[in-house]
Tab-separated table of C-alpha atoms in Angstrom:
chain	number	residue	atom	x	y	z
A	207	MET	CA	-80.784	-89.995	66.004
A	208	THR	CA	-81.207	-90.673	69.685
A	209	ALA	CA	-84.280	-91.037	71.867
A	210	HIS	CA	-83.141	-87.779	74.044
A	211	THR	CA	-82.770	-85.628	71.187
A	212	SER	CA	-84.429	-82.313	72.304
A	213	GLN	CA	-87.309	-80.680	70.589
A	214	SER	CA	-84.767	-77.422	70.067
A	215	GLU	CA	-82.336	-79.980	68.113
A	216	LYS	CA	-85.381	-81.528	66.141
A	217	TRP	CA	-86.706	-78.376	65.060
A	218	THR	CA	-84.142	-75.812	63.281
A	219	GLU	CA	-84.601	-72.859	60.979
A	220	ILE	CA	-88.104	-72.279	61.321
A	221	GLU	CA	-89.278	-69.075	58.928
A	222	HIS	CA	-92.601	-67.738	58.500
A	223	LEU	CA	-93.513	-67.731	54.580
A	224	PRO	CA	-95.997	-64.404	54.912
A	225	GLU	CA	-96.897	-64.976	51.140
A	226	TRP	CA	-98.014	-68.450	51.769
A	227	ASP	CA	-100.664	-67.966	54.467
A	228	GLU	CA	-104.118	-69.155	54.205
A	229	GLU	CA	-107.313	-67.721	55.464
A	230	PHE	CA	-107.021	-69.669	59.161
A	231	TYR	CA	-103.530	-70.633	58.852
A	232	HIS	CA	-99.888	-69.341	59.131
A	233	VAL	CA	-97.716	-71.132	56.897
A	234	TYR	CA	-93.757	-71.677	57.900
A	235	THR	CA	-90.527	-73.585	56.537
A	236	ALA	CA	-88.232	-75.548	58.933
A	237	ARG	CA	-85.972	-78.273	59.277
A	238	LYS	CA	-87.058	-81.658	61.195
A	239	TYR	CA	-84.145	-83.368	61.961
A	240	GLY	CA	-82.189	-81.414	59.177
A	241	LYS	CA	-84.848	-82.297	56.513
A	242	TRP	CA	-86.932	-79.376	55.033
A	243	VAL	CA	-90.546	-79.321	55.580
A	244	MET	CA	-93.423	-77.217	55.731
A	245	LEU	CA	-95.388	-76.167	58.800
A	246	LYS	CA	-99.443	-75.121	58.795
A	247	THR	CA	-100.463	-73.766	62.086
A	248	LEU	CA	-103.505	-72.019	63.154
A	249	ARG	CA	-103.158	-68.119	63.508
A	250	PRO	CA	-102.366	-66.960	66.784
A	251	GLU	CA	-106.044	-65.561	67.452
A	252	LEU	CA	-107.528	-68.979	66.446
A	253	LYS	CA	-105.455	-71.125	68.650
A	254	GLU	CA	-107.504	-71.642	71.549
A	255	ILE	CA	-110.968	-71.830	69.983
A	256	PRO	CA	-112.122	-75.453	69.887
A	257	GLU	CA	-113.633	-75.491	66.671
A	258	TYR	CA	-110.426	-74.356	64.730
A	259	ILE	CA	-108.532	-76.816	66.496
A	260	GLU	CA	-111.082	-79.322	65.293
A	261	MET	CA	-111.007	-77.726	61.926
A	262	LEU	CA	-107.112	-78.410	62.024
A	263	GLU	CA	-107.360	-82.067	62.945
A	264	LYS	CA	-110.147	-82.473	60.309
A	265	GLU	CA	-107.941	-81.246	57.840
A	266	PHE	CA	-105.078	-83.657	58.892
A	267	ASP	CA	-107.364	-86.662	58.667
A	268	VAL	CA	-109.004	-85.994	55.448
A	269	ARG	CA	-105.781	-85.246	53.716
A	270	TYR	CA	-103.244	-87.971	55.481
A	271	ASN	CA	-104.197	-90.614	53.463
A	272	LEU	CA	-104.087	-88.941	50.133
A	273	ALA	CA	-101.520	-89.629	47.656
A	274	HIS	CA	-100.968	-88.141	44.118
A	275	PRO	CA	-97.825	-86.563	42.321
A	276	HIS	CA	-99.735	-82.993	41.901
A	277	ILE	CA	-100.801	-82.364	45.521
A	278	ILE	CA	-98.533	-81.569	48.441
A	279	MET	CA	-98.686	-84.598	50.823
A	280	ILE	CA	-99.263	-84.348	54.613
A	281	ASN	CA	-96.518	-86.097	56.850
A	282	ASP	CA	-97.668	-85.893	60.604
A	283	LEU	CA	-99.458	-83.429	62.800
A	284	GLU	CA	-97.403	-82.691	66.019
A	285	GLU	CA	-96.750	-79.618	68.519
A	286	VAL	CA	-93.797	-77.641	67.435
A	287	PRO	CA	-92.103	-75.260	69.719
A	288	GLY	CA	-93.006	-71.566	69.356
A	289	LEU	CA	-96.079	-72.289	67.191
A	290	GLY	CA	-98.118	-75.084	68.638
A	291	ARG	CA	-99.943	-77.720	66.668
A	292	CYS	CA	-98.915	-78.309	63.338
A	293	ILE	CA	-99.820	-79.833	60.110
A	294	ILE	CA	-96.083	-81.179	58.723
A	295	THR	CA	-95.965	-81.397	54.940
A	296	ASP	CA	-93.248	-81.823	51.994
A	297	ASP	CA	-91.639	-78.929	51.424
A	298	VAL	CA	-91.932	-77.194	48.118
A	299	TYR	CA	-89.239	-75.348	46.492
A	300	GLY	CA	-90.957	-72.964	43.919
A	301	SER	CA	-93.037	-70.232	42.676
A	302	SER	CA	-96.900	-69.992	42.844
A	303	LEU	CA	-98.423	-69.385	39.782
A	304	GLU	CA	-99.670	-66.064	40.978
A	305	LYS	CA	-96.073	-64.918	41.551
A	306	LEU	CA	-95.289	-65.978	38.071
A	307	ILE	CA	-98.162	-64.149	36.768
A	308	ARG	CA	-97.514	-60.967	38.918
A	309	GLU	CA	-93.845	-61.371	37.731
A	310	ARG	CA	-94.681	-62.155	34.103
A	311	LYS	CA	-92.496	-65.043	34.226
A	312	VAL	CA	-95.223	-67.619	32.762
A	313	THR	CA	-94.184	-69.892	30.018
A	314	PRO	CA	-95.840	-72.308	27.639
A	315	GLY	CA	-94.469	-75.054	29.660
A	316	HIS	CA	-96.362	-73.634	32.755
A	317	VAL	CA	-99.803	-73.808	30.547
A	318	GLU	CA	-99.285	-77.131	29.448
A	319	LYS	CA	-98.894	-78.534	33.005
A	320	LEU	CA	-102.266	-76.510	33.541
A	321	ARG	CA	-103.538	-78.341	30.433
A	322	HIS	CA	-102.723	-81.878	31.751
A	323	GLN	CA	-101.277	-81.999	35.497
A	324	LEU	CA	-104.089	-79.767	36.977
A	325	VAL	CA	-106.655	-81.619	35.273
A	326	GLU	CA	-105.068	-84.788	36.900
A	327	ALA	CA	-105.211	-83.558	40.433
A	328	LEU	CA	-108.597	-82.085	39.740
A	329	ASP	CA	-109.647	-85.789	39.022
A	330	TYR	CA	-108.011	-86.953	41.921
A	331	ILE	CA	-109.983	-84.622	44.415
A	332	GLN	CA	-113.539	-85.275	42.490
A	333	THR	CA	-112.881	-89.152	42.553
A	334	ASN	CA	-112.140	-88.688	46.652
A	335	HIS	CA	-114.988	-86.473	47.070
A	336	LEU	CA	-113.061	-83.999	48.787
A	337	VAL	CA	-114.317	-80.591	49.996
A	338	HIS	CA	-111.939	-77.791	49.257
A	339	HIS	CA	-111.168	-74.125	48.829
A	340	PRO	CA	-111.586	-72.926	45.400
A	341	ILE	CA	-108.643	-73.533	42.937
A	342	THR	CA	-106.799	-70.220	42.649
A	343	THR	CA	-103.351	-69.230	40.885
A	344	GLY	CA	-101.917	-68.818	44.570
A	345	ARG	CA	-102.670	-72.315	45.212
A	346	ILE	CA	-101.020	-73.876	42.181
A	347	ILE	CA	-96.907	-74.115	42.788
A	348	PHE	CA	-94.790	-74.974	40.272
A	349	THR	CA	-91.491	-76.488	41.668
A	350	ASP	CA	-87.719	-75.409	40.749
A	351	GLN	CA	-85.679	-77.144	38.215
A	352	ILE	CA	-88.290	-79.485	36.576
A	353	GLY	CA	-91.666	-76.980	37.341
A	354	ASN	CA	-93.748	-79.810	38.299
A	355	LEU	CA	-96.983	-78.253	39.425
A	356	LYS	CA	-98.336	-78.989	42.965
A	357	LEU	CA	-101.750	-78.270	44.357
A	358	ILE	CA	-101.673	-77.102	48.141
A	359	ASP	CA	-104.936	-76.573	50.493
A	360	VAL	CA	-106.710	-79.012	48.761
A	361	GLY	CA	-109.159	-80.490	51.167
A	362	PHE	CA	-110.842	-79.652	54.442
A	363	ASP	CA	-113.476	-82.398	54.443
A	364	GLN	CA	-114.599	-85.703	53.015
A	365	LYS	CA	-118.005	-86.538	51.649
A	366	SER	CA	-120.014	-89.678	50.189
A	367	HIS	CA	-120.331	-87.909	47.107
A	368	LEU	CA	-119.970	-84.259	45.605
A	369	SER	CA	-122.468	-82.361	44.195
A	370	PRO	CA	-123.316	-81.547	40.484
A	371	ALA	CA	-122.431	-77.938	41.567
A	372	ALA	CA	-119.052	-78.453	43.622
A	373	ALA	CA	-117.808	-80.091	40.450
A	374	LYS	CA	-119.376	-77.177	38.058
A	375	ASP	CA	-117.693	-74.853	40.345
A	376	ASP	CA	-114.213	-76.560	40.073
A	377	MET	CA	-114.614	-76.310	36.253
A	378	LYS	CA	-115.060	-72.734	36.617
A	379	HIS	CA	-112.136	-72.220	38.657
A	380	TYR	CA	-109.684	-74.176	36.431
A	381	GLY	CA	-111.012	-72.051	33.701
A	382	GLU	CA	-110.078	-68.539	35.244
A	383	VAL	CA	-106.685	-70.020	36.384
A	384	VAL	CA	-105.987	-71.265	32.559
A	385	LEU	CA	-107.305	-67.887	31.022
A	386	GLU	CA	-104.945	-65.941	33.613
A	387	ALA	CA	-102.101	-67.828	32.761
A	388	ILE	CA	-102.419	-67.698	28.996
A	389	ALA	CA	-103.152	-63.882	29.012
A	390	ALA	CA	-99.509	-63.412	31.309
A	391	LEU	CA	-97.818	-65.388	28.327
A	392	PRO	CA	-96.275	-63.006	25.724
A	393	GLU	CA	-98.420	-62.127	23.153
A	394	GLU	CA	-96.667	-63.761	20.146
A	395	GLU	CA	-96.802	-66.866	22.365
A	396	GLN	CA	-100.880	-66.973	23.303
A	397	GLY	CA	-101.839	-67.768	19.996
A	398	GLN	CA	-100.428	-71.437	20.764
A	399	PHE	CA	-103.080	-71.984	22.953
A	400	ASP	CA	-106.450	-70.940	20.863
A	401	ASP	CA	-107.564	-74.338	21.606
A	402	LEU	CA	-107.101	-74.677	25.299
A	403	THR	CA	-108.646	-70.955	25.264
A	404	GLN	CA	-111.620	-72.111	23.886
A	405	ILE	CA	-112.025	-74.675	26.404
A	406	ALA	CA	-111.102	-72.434	29.348
A	407	ARG	CA	-113.836	-69.738	28.142
A	408	LYS	CA	-116.236	-72.507	28.398
A	409	CYS	CA	-115.237	-73.948	31.711
A	410	ALA	CA	-115.235	-70.279	32.935
A	411	ASP	CA	-118.743	-69.495	31.369
A	412	PRO	CA	-121.355	-67.281	33.593
A	413	ASP	CA	-123.787	-69.777	33.402
A	414	PRO	CA	-123.186	-73.126	34.777
A	415	ARG	CA	-125.333	-74.825	32.220
A	416	ARG	CA	-123.064	-73.983	29.346
A	417	ARG	CA	-119.799	-75.382	31.279
A	418	TYR	CA	-118.350	-79.074	31.052
A	419	ALA	CA	-120.491	-81.608	32.954
A	420	ASP	CA	-117.481	-83.032	34.696
A	421	ILE	CA	-113.860	-84.297	34.345
A	422	PRO	CA	-114.122	-86.633	31.672
A	423	ALA	CA	-116.194	-84.548	29.451
A	424	LEU	CA	-113.494	-81.767	30.222
A	425	ARG	CA	-110.645	-84.486	29.108
A	426	LEU	CA	-112.675	-85.440	26.000
A	427	ALA	CA	-112.884	-81.833	24.787
A	428	LEU	CA	-108.973	-81.363	25.462
A	429	ALA	CA	-107.975	-84.424	23.730
A	430	SER	CA	-110.248	-83.733	20.619
A	431	ARG	CA	-109.039	-79.946	20.656
A	432	ARG	CA	-105.310	-81.391	20.731
A	433	THR	CA	-105.416	-83.226	17.218
A	434	SER	CA	-103.047	-81.909	14.846
A	435	PRO	CA	-103.673	-80.411	11.716
A	436	LEU	CA	-101.446	-82.941	9.997
A	437	TYR	CA	-103.321	-85.904	11.804
A	438	THR	CA	-106.326	-84.348	10.195
A	439	ALA	CA	-105.241	-84.139	6.791
A	440	VAL	CA	-104.096	-87.785	6.814
A	441	VAL	CA	-107.352	-89.261	7.832
A	442	VAL	CA	-108.951	-86.678	5.016
A	443	PHE	CA	-106.559	-88.481	2.578
A	444	LEU	CA	-107.088	-91.742	3.495
A	445	LEU	CA	-110.975	-91.453	4.034
A	446	ALA	CA	-110.701	-89.839	0.322
A	447	MET	CA	-108.500	-92.854	-1.104
A	448	ILE	CA	-111.239	-95.594	0.420
A	449	ALA	CA	-114.077	-93.570	-0.969
A	450	VAL	CA	-112.142	-93.883	-4.784
A	451	LEU	CA	-111.354	-97.615	-4.188
A	452	LEU	CA	-114.839	-98.190	-3.352
A	453	TYR	CA	-116.441	-96.165	-6.351
A	454	PHE	CA	-113.746	-98.312	-9.018
A	455	ASN	CA	-115.180	-101.523	-7.179
A	456	SER	CA	-118.976	-100.388	-7.592
A	457	SER	CA	-121.207	-100.773	-10.627
A	458	HIS	CA	-120.968	-97.425	-10.793
A	459	ARG	CA	-117.386	-97.350	-12.103
A	460	PRO	CA	-117.016	-96.033	-15.647
A	461	ALA	CA	-116.761	-98.371	-18.633
A	462	PRO	CA	-113.774	-99.065	-20.429
A	463	PRO	CA	-113.178	-97.056	-23.541
A	464	GLU	CA	-114.368	-99.024	-26.938
A	465	GLY	CA	-111.589	-101.192	-28.577
A	466	GLY	CA	-109.673	-101.494	-25.571
A	467	ILE	CA	-108.216	-104.553	-24.529
A	468	ASP	CA	-109.501	-106.426	-21.473
A	469	ALA	CA	-107.408	-108.216	-19.209
A	470	LYS	CA	-108.194	-111.816	-20.731
A	471	GLU	CA	-107.513	-110.300	-23.889
A	472	SER	CA	-104.306	-109.076	-22.954
A	473	ILE	CA	-103.114	-112.445	-21.262
A	474	GLU	CA	-103.949	-114.273	-24.602
A	475	SER	CA	-102.163	-111.798	-26.480
A	476	VAL	CA	-98.884	-112.533	-24.398
A	477	ARG	CA	-99.528	-116.205	-24.993
């Protein structure tokens, strides 16, 4: 690519994606030097308002250094012909959870990724003290082919710390998303997630005091609920065997029957 490449050659196949639009932004897909990317730019009526221009630039500053496998990465901020100043992100080929629910295409695999990958992304967001819009089904994307979970629109400010209320709000939104996804499964598959349903209900409890306090508490609950019945049975069996051994090696063990041959007598008889 030469230094004389024109902007028209640099940007091609720009297409508006109305379904992906956000409250203050329009979202587009395009090719930059032939590579597919996504563009996020202020809605036309907001483009000349200083406070919204500052908002766009601040979001770029906050998200530019983020790096997580389940969050869409920002690559650049630049002028795009016909659109103006745009945040440039990786392109994502896939469907939102909102669309999958609407079309009744949610699978157990999607729910499992909510159990693990969404929690990992939330943990990263909270660890980096990112102020963000509520996590909703429309902000969760499952990529084509491998179905990897990606969060979009995940940070417009960064603080020195997040309040306990913000953490509890994340918990509520996580629970609501999970419950909505499980409800979209075929009825015969919903029972596979009874453990996750109970956790999600606690997350979404209307009373913040009854929700999990933070992501570590949620992780612990998820790990505990996933303990398999077979594993539990093995543990119970081993504990029972240990109890039996301790009993027979204690002073409370039963006496040998009268007339029985003890070990010493047995050895002597063999001699």
